[in-house]
């Protein structure tokens, strides 16, 4: 580094003579160092642009002649060669409010009153330059060689000698000064656990710890606090002694110690005769207090960290507690379902025998009716109607309407046509014959059809109960029952008959195509249809009640309540679609309908546990199928897709619409 590369900058327009006085003093003290004067921040920026990368701005000075120092130094942050420069403010003002930029950047080295005390100004300037070059990596010898020694009149040196010295060395220096005045002091050997001072007791002397360690403790309302353990310093009791106060701490030796006891009177005598001892005593006191202050700050930070850790732990414990509560609730719920499983098994067992007897009785009744009607030729038509009602294939709504139309064309009476179709008559020729003999055979045919339909319903319901009891047993004790080939149309029709009481006031339309069978557990699959149909019916009923209470129209408008059930085949899947014209499912609810225990029926007289859709999806997915929901206000479609069973041909039926 060359001297020509070292610069000092002075900012000010000399409007009050501060700059000119500084220039004169500078040229006399540091004639070899280049001093550059600029009037304001703009000139400082222009001058900075002339510097080369090898240049060094070792010191900056700014006078209060600059109107706003913050504004003048706004651009300094973008001047790389001034990033490490420290600045001295030379001011003739009593107050400044424009030093935020230099202060926050850590670039304000000193504030000096103008006109300056020459020795103080020169010492301060020289010290700032030395600190700059030390930071640049130069040795003190190289610095003196570069900028010269400090001027003779410059104030140099630390405020107190020895602040950086070893504490034990300072204790020995103090002891030597004391013994030089009042003679050799006896050394006192003290074992561990002895109190040198006691909290709230008077202090009569200080102790110099020559060897060993001492801790500080203080009693509080919350018990004893250990503030320092073997870090209290080598001078015990000086602050309390000099302030004539009682001891703030209890100082206790934590190891065997060697101490020298000095009373207040002895210290006064030594300081009066040897004033330099006062400086040594001050250094020791400052070192001791500094150690305690640092320890206090460490304790404060440790407490802050502990407080944060405790807060995190508290939050973690709160989360854990919430998890435990949820786990407990889940265990209670599982226990309840386990009990329901046991009850289901018991109910299934108790129901199985009487329902089996009911099936046998219905079968015998059918056989007896067959035999009875066969013995009476006059009842042949009733006999035929009964057998036909027991075995007739399921007809869709559209098929029944078409049959009524065909029969009406023959008999010319729509009410009569409807009676004949309900009695199972499908052949127009038979319908014409029965019409001619309306008074004799038609009532018998209707009675036979009703008897056959009732027998079929009893047997269907009984078989449904048997299947449900088997399903209940399966829920309680799952077994390895094989899947069966199931015609979903028959299952849907049975469910529609058995849930007819829940569908009152709602028109049900069926659309059945010829579809293959599917592999499933029949009772479980019927549980799916039951859940979907009942949900649709309840949605319509609930909307009807709510709309009536509000005096509004339902989402379907003037249309009658309707549930449409469709069975179709798409590629290799059997699609069952159940559509209702109820209120629809809100998007916020739609996302949660498969969650266990989630229900929208709170506050109504319903008997579900919020498990219907979750169980239905589980049943369908267990056989490789899926459930999807499409809902808008006024229409909800539940689409169940089941894999077709290719090995079993579908029961031939005529497509309906």
JSON list of C-alpha atoms in Angstrom, two decimals, residues 502-635:
[
{"chain": "A", "resi": 502, "resn": "UNK", "atom": "CA", "xyz": [-90.02, -44.77, 3.08]},
{"chain": "A", "resi": 503, "resn": "UNK", "atom": "CA", "xyz": [-90.90, -43.82, -0.50]},
{"chain": "A", "resi": 504, "resn": "UNK", "atom": "CA", "xyz": [-94.53, -42.79, 0.02]},
{"chain": "A", "resi": 505, "resn": "UNK", "atom": "CA", "xyz": [-95.41, -39.67, -1.93]},
{"chain": "A", "resi": 506, "resn": "UNK", "atom": "CA", "xyz": [-92.44, -40.13, -4.25]},
{"chain": "A", "resi": 507, "resn": "UNK", "atom": "CA", "xyz": [-92.80, -41.54, -7.75]},
{"chain": "A", "resi": 508, "resn": "UNK", "atom": "CA", "xyz": [-90.24, -44.23, -8.50]},
{"chain": "A", "resi": 509, "resn": "UNK", "atom": "CA", "xyz": [-89.27, -44.88, -12.12]},
{"chain": "A", "resi": 510, "resn": "UNK", "atom": "CA", "xyz": [-87.23, -47.92, -13.14]},
{"chain": "A", "resi": 511, "resn": "UNK", "atom": "CA", "xyz": [-85.22, -48.37, -16.32]},
{"chain": "A", "resi": 512, "resn": "UNK", "atom": "CA", "xyz": [-83.69, -51.83, -16.64]},
{"chain": "A", "resi": 513, "resn": "UNK", "atom": "CA", "xyz": [-81.56, -52.99, -19.54]},
{"chain": "A", "resi": 514, "resn": "UNK", "atom": "CA", "xyz": [-80.37, -56.55, -20.11]},
{"chain": "A", "resi": 515, "resn": "UNK", "atom": "CA", "xyz": [-77.18, -56.66, -18.05]},
{"chain": "A", "resi": 516, "resn": "UNK", "atom": "CA", "xyz": [-74.80, -59.39, -16.93]},
{"chain": "A", "resi": 517, "resn": "UNK", "atom": "CA", "xyz": [-74.70, -60.52, -13.34]},
{"chain": "A", "resi": 518, "resn": "UNK", "atom": "CA", "xyz": [-72.09, -59.19, -10.94]},
{"chain": "A", "resi": 519, "resn": "UNK", "atom": "CA", "xyz": [-70.08, -61.03, -8.29]},
{"chain": "A", "resi": 520, "resn": "UNK", "atom": "CA", "xyz": [-70.97, -59.74, -4.83]},
{"chain": "A", "resi": 521, "resn": "UNK", "atom": "CA", "xyz": [-72.47, -60.56, -1.45]},
{"chain": "A", "resi": 522, "resn": "UNK", "atom": "CA", "xyz": [-76.21, -60.20, -2.18]},
{"chain": "A", "resi": 523, "resn": "UNK", "atom": "CA", "xyz": [-77.20, -58.89, 1.27]},
{"chain": "A", "resi": 524, "resn": "UNK", "atom": "CA", "xyz": [-74.36, -56.38, 1.35]},
{"chain": "A", "resi": 525, "resn": "UNK", "atom": "CA", "xyz": [-75.17, -55.15, -2.14]},
{"chain": "A", "resi": 526, "resn": "UNK", "atom": "CA", "xyz": [-78.80, -54.70, -1.14]},
{"chain": "A", "resi": 527, "resn": "UNK", "atom": "CA", "xyz": [-77.55, -52.71, 1.83]},
{"chain": "A", "resi": 528, "resn": "UNK", "atom": "CA", "xyz": [-75.98, -50.32, -0.68]},
{"chain": "A", "resi": 529, "resn": "UNK", "atom": "CA", "xyz": [-79.26, -49.93, -2.60]},
{"chain": "A", "resi": 530, "resn": "UNK", "atom": "CA", "xyz": [-81.18, -49.44, 0.63]},
{"chain": "A", "resi": 531, "resn": "UNK", "atom": "CA", "xyz": [-78.83, -46.71, 1.79]},
{"chain": "A", "resi": 532, "resn": "UNK", "atom": "CA", "xyz": [-78.87, -44.83, -1.52]},
{"chain": "A", "resi": 533, "resn": "UNK", "atom": "CA", "xyz": [-82.64, -45.02, -1.93]},
{"chain": "A", "resi": 534, "resn": "UNK", "atom": "CA", "xyz": [-83.39, -44.02, 1.67]},
{"chain": "A", "resi": 535, "resn": "UNK", "atom": "CA", "xyz": [-80.92, -41.11, 1.43]},
{"chain": "A", "resi": 536, "resn": "UNK", "atom": "CA", "xyz": [-82.65, -39.89, -1.73]},
{"chain": "A", "resi": 537, "resn": "UNK", "atom": "CA", "xyz": [-86.11, -40.18, -0.14]},
{"chain": "A", "resi": 538, "resn": "UNK", "atom": "CA", "xyz": [-85.04, -38.41, 3.04]},
{"chain": "A", "resi": 539, "resn": "UNK", "atom": "CA", "xyz": [-83.41, -35.59, 1.06]},
{"chain": "A", "resi": 540, "resn": "UNK", "atom": "CA", "xyz": [-86.69, -35.02, -0.80]},
{"chain": "A", "resi": 541, "resn": "UNK", "atom": "CA", "xyz": [-88.78, -35.20, 2.41]},
{"chain": "A", "resi": 542, "resn": "UNK", "atom": "CA", "xyz": [-86.45, -32.86, 4.32]},
{"chain": "A", "resi": 543, "resn": "UNK", "atom": "CA", "xyz": [-86.47, -30.32, 1.50]},
{"chain": "A", "resi": 544, "resn": "UNK", "atom": "CA", "xyz": [-90.26, -30.49, 1.35]},
{"chain": "A", "resi": 545, "resn": "UNK", "atom": "CA", "xyz": [-90.51, -29.70, 5.06]},
{"chain": "A", "resi": 546, "resn": "UNK", "atom": "CA", "xyz": [-87.89, -26.93, 4.95]},
{"chain": "A", "resi": 547, "resn": "UNK", "atom": "CA", "xyz": [-89.37, -25.29, 1.86]},
{"chain": "A", "resi": 548, "resn": "UNK", "atom": "CA", "xyz": [-92.86, -25.36, 3.40]},
{"chain": "A", "resi": 549, "resn": "UNK", "atom": "CA", "xyz": [-91.55, -23.79, 6.61]},
{"chain": "A", "resi": 550, "resn": "UNK", "atom": "CA", "xyz": [-89.88, -20.98, 4.63]},
{"chain": "A", "resi": 551, "resn": "UNK", "atom": "CA", "xyz": [-92.79, -20.53, 2.24]},
{"chain": "A", "resi": 552, "resn": "UNK", "atom": "CA", "xyz": [-90.54, -21.25, -0.74]},
{"chain": "A", "resi": 553, "resn": "UNK", "atom": "CA", "xyz": [-90.60, -23.67, -3.63]},
{"chain": "A", "resi": 554, "resn": "UNK", "atom": "CA", "xyz": [-88.23, -26.67, -3.64]},
{"chain": "A", "resi": 555, "resn": "UNK", "atom": "CA", "xyz": [-85.27, -26.79, -6.00]},
{"chain": "A", "resi": 556, "resn": "UNK", "atom": "CA", "xyz": [-87.20, -29.03, -8.44]},
{"chain": "A", "resi": 557, "resn": "UNK", "atom": "CA", "xyz": [-89.82, -26.31, -8.94]},
{"chain": "A", "resi": 558, "resn": "UNK", "atom": "CA", "xyz": [-93.31, -27.53, -9.77]},
{"chain": "A", "resi": 559, "resn": "UNK", "atom": "CA", "xyz": [-92.20, -31.09, -10.64]},
{"chain": "A", "resi": 560, "resn": "UNK", "atom": "CA", "xyz": [-93.44, -33.96, -8.52]},
{"chain": "A", "resi": 561, "resn": "UNK", "atom": "CA", "xyz": [-90.93, -35.76, -6.25]},
{"chain": "A", "resi": 562, "resn": "UNK", "atom": "CA", "xyz": [-89.16, -38.41, -8.31]},
{"chain": "A", "resi": 563, "resn": "UNK", "atom": "CA", "xyz": [-86.52, -41.10, -7.89]},
{"chain": "A", "resi": 564, "resn": "UNK", "atom": "CA", "xyz": [-85.25, -42.69, -11.11]},
{"chain": "A", "resi": 565, "resn": "UNK", "atom": "CA", "xyz": [-83.46, -46.05, -10.89]},
{"chain": "A", "resi": 566, "resn": "UNK", "atom": "CA", "xyz": [-81.53, -47.16, -13.99]},
{"chain": "A", "resi": 567, "resn": "UNK", "atom": "CA", "xyz": [-79.56, -50.35, -14.65]},
{"chain": "A", "resi": 568, "resn": "UNK", "atom": "CA", "xyz": [-77.38, -50.28, -17.76]},
{"chain": "A", "resi": 569, "resn": "UNK", "atom": "CA", "xyz": [-74.33, -51.97, -19.17]},
{"chain": "A", "resi": 570, "resn": "UNK", "atom": "CA", "xyz": [-71.32, -49.90, -20.21]},
{"chain": "A", "resi": 571, "resn": "UNK", "atom": "CA", "xyz": [-68.35, -51.78, -21.66]},
{"chain": "A", "resi": 572, "resn": "UNK", "atom": "CA", "xyz": [-67.46, -54.37, -19.00]},
{"chain": "A", "resi": 573, "resn": "UNK", "atom": "CA", "xyz": [-69.35, -52.75, -16.13]},
{"chain": "A", "resi": 574, "resn": "UNK", "atom": "CA", "xyz": [-72.89, -52.82, -14.80]},
{"chain": "A", "resi": 575, "resn": "UNK", "atom": "CA", "xyz": [-73.95, -49.27, -14.02]},
{"chain": "A", "resi": 576, "resn": "UNK", "atom": "CA", "xyz": [-76.64, -48.61, -11.41]},
{"chain": "A", "resi": 577, "resn": "UNK", "atom": "CA", "xyz": [-77.75, -44.97, -11.33]},
{"chain": "A", "resi": 578, "resn": "UNK", "atom": "CA", "xyz": [-80.13, -43.64, -8.68]},
{"chain": "A", "resi": 579, "resn": "UNK", "atom": "CA", "xyz": [-81.25, -40.08, -9.46]},
{"chain": "A", "resi": 580, "resn": "UNK", "atom": "CA", "xyz": [-83.50, -37.89, -7.32]},
{"chain": "A", "resi": 581, "resn": "UNK", "atom": "CA", "xyz": [-84.84, -34.39, -7.89]},
{"chain": "A", "resi": 582, "resn": "UNK", "atom": "CA", "xyz": [-84.22, -33.29, -4.32]},
{"chain": "A", "resi": 583, "resn": "UNK", "atom": "CA", "xyz": [-82.27, -30.24, -3.10]},
{"chain": "A", "resi": 584, "resn": "UNK", "atom": "CA", "xyz": [-78.83, -31.44, -4.20]},
{"chain": "A", "resi": 585, "resn": "UNK", "atom": "CA", "xyz": [-75.72, -31.72, -2.06]},
{"chain": "A", "resi": 586, "resn": "UNK", "atom": "CA", "xyz": [-73.68, -28.55, -1.34]},
{"chain": "A", "resi": 587, "resn": "UNK", "atom": "CA", "xyz": [-70.05, -28.70, -2.50]},
{"chain": "A", "resi": 588, "resn": "UNK", "atom": "CA", "xyz": [-68.79, -28.31, 1.09]},
{"chain": "A", "resi": 589, "resn": "UNK", "atom": "CA", "xyz": [-70.81, -31.38, 2.14]},
{"chain": "A", "resi": 590, "resn": "UNK", "atom": "CA", "xyz": [-70.10, -33.39, -1.01]},
{"chain": "A", "resi": 591, "resn": "UNK", "atom": "CA", "xyz": [-66.42, -33.65, -0.06]},
{"chain": "A", "resi": 592, "resn": "UNK", "atom": "CA", "xyz": [-67.27, -35.28, 3.27]},
{"chain": "A", "resi": 593, "resn": "UNK", "atom": "CA", "xyz": [-70.14, -37.67, 2.54]},
{"chain": "A", "resi": 594, "resn": "UNK", "atom": "CA", "xyz": [-67.82, -40.70, 2.75]},
{"chain": "A", "resi": 595, "resn": "UNK", "atom": "CA", "xyz": [-66.35, -39.70, 6.13]},
{"chain": "A", "resi": 596, "resn": "UNK", "atom": "CA", "xyz": [-67.34, -42.07, 8.95]},
{"chain": "A", "resi": 597, "resn": "UNK", "atom": "CA", "xyz": [-69.87, -40.54, 11.39]},
{"chain": "A", "resi": 598, "resn": "UNK", "atom": "CA", "xyz": [-70.48, -37.54, 9.12]},
{"chain": "A", "resi": 599, "resn": "UNK", "atom": "CA", "xyz": [-74.19, -36.82, 8.78]},
{"chain": "A", "resi": 600, "resn": "UNK", "atom": "CA", "xyz": [-76.36, -33.93, 7.60]},
{"chain": "A", "resi": 601, "resn": "UNK", "atom": "CA", "xyz": [-79.37, -35.25, 9.51]},
{"chain": "A", "resi": 602, "resn": "UNK", "atom": "CA", "xyz": [-78.58, -33.65, 12.88]},
{"chain": "A", "resi": 603, "resn": "UNK", "atom": "CA", "xyz": [-81.70, -32.26, 14.54]},
{"chain": "A", "resi": 604, "resn": "UNK", "atom": "CA", "xyz": [-84.07, -34.58, 12.64]},
{"chain": "A", "resi": 605, "resn": "UNK", "atom": "CA", "xyz": [-85.66, -37.84, 13.70]},
{"chain": "A", "resi": 606, "resn": "UNK", "atom": "CA", "xyz": [-83.29, -40.16, 11.86]},
{"chain": "A", "resi": 607, "resn": "UNK", "atom": "CA", "xyz": [-81.67, -43.35, 13.02]},
{"chain": "A", "resi": 608, "resn": "UNK", "atom": "CA", "xyz": [-78.37, -43.39, 11.12]},
{"chain": "A", "resi": 609, "resn": "UNK", "atom": "CA", "xyz": [-74.88, -43.21, 12.61]},
{"chain": "A", "resi": 610, "resn": "UNK", "atom": "CA", "xyz": [-73.41, -41.30, 9.69]},
{"chain": "A", "resi": 611, "resn": "UNK", "atom": "CA", "xyz": [-71.84, -44.52, 8.40]},
{"chain": "A", "resi": 612, "resn": "UNK", "atom": "CA", "xyz": [-74.12, -45.31, 5.42]},
{"chain": "A", "resi": 613, "resn": "UNK", "atom": "CA", "xyz": [-72.06, -43.84, 2.59]},
{"chain": "A", "resi": 614, "resn": "UNK", "atom": "CA", "xyz": [-68.76, -44.95, 4.12]},
{"chain": "A", "resi": 615, "resn": "UNK", "atom": "CA", "xyz": [-70.03, -48.53, 4.42]},
{"chain": "A", "resi": 616, "resn": "UNK", "atom": "CA", "xyz": [-71.60, -48.44, 0.95]},
{"chain": "A", "resi": 617, "resn": "UNK", "atom": "CA", "xyz": [-68.36, -47.36, -0.67]},
{"chain": "A", "resi": 618, "resn": "UNK", "atom": "CA", "xyz": [-66.47, -50.02, 1.28]},
{"chain": "A", "resi": 619, "resn": "UNK", "atom": "CA", "xyz": [-68.89, -52.75, 0.07]},
{"chain": "A", "resi": 620, "resn": "UNK", "atom": "CA", "xyz": [-68.69, -51.61, -3.55]},
{"chain": "A", "resi": 621, "resn": "UNK", "atom": "CA", "xyz": [-64.90, -51.22, -3.55]},
{"chain": "A", "resi": 622, "resn": "UNK", "atom": "CA", "xyz": [-64.49, -54.67, -1.97]},
{"chain": "A", "resi": 623, "resn": "UNK", "atom": "CA", "xyz": [-65.88, -56.20, -5.19]},
{"chain": "A", "resi": 624, "resn": "UNK", "atom": "CA", "xyz": [-63.82, -53.94, -7.47]},
{"chain": "A", "resi": 625, "resn": "UNK", "atom": "CA", "xyz": [-66.48, -51.29, -8.09]},
{"chain": "A", "resi": 626, "resn": "UNK", "atom": "CA", "xyz": [-66.79, -47.58, -7.46]},
{"chain": "A", "resi": 627, "resn": "UNK", "atom": "CA", "xyz": [-69.32, -44.97, -6.36]},
{"chain": "A", "resi": 628, "resn": "UNK", "atom": "CA", "xyz": [-69.40, -41.47, -7.82]},
{"chain": "A", "resi": 629, "resn": "UNK", "atom": "CA", "xyz": [-71.73, -38.60, -6.99]},
{"chain": "A", "resi": 630, "resn": "UNK", "atom": "CA", "xyz": [-72.91, -35.84, -9.32]},
{"chain": "A", "resi": 631, "resn": "UNK", "atom": "CA", "xyz": [-75.07, -33.21, -7.65]},
{"chain": "A", "resi": 632, "resn": "UNK", "atom": "CA", "xyz": [-76.57, -29.84, -8.50]},
{"chain": "A", "resi": 633, "resn": "UNK", "atom": "CA", "xyz": [-79.59, -28.05, -6.96]},
{"chain": "A", "resi": 634, "resn": "UNK", "atom": "CA", "xyz": [-82.63, -30.05, -8.05]},
{"chain": "A", "resi": 635, "resn": "UNK", "atom": "CA", "xyz": [-80.76, -33.21, -9.04]}
]
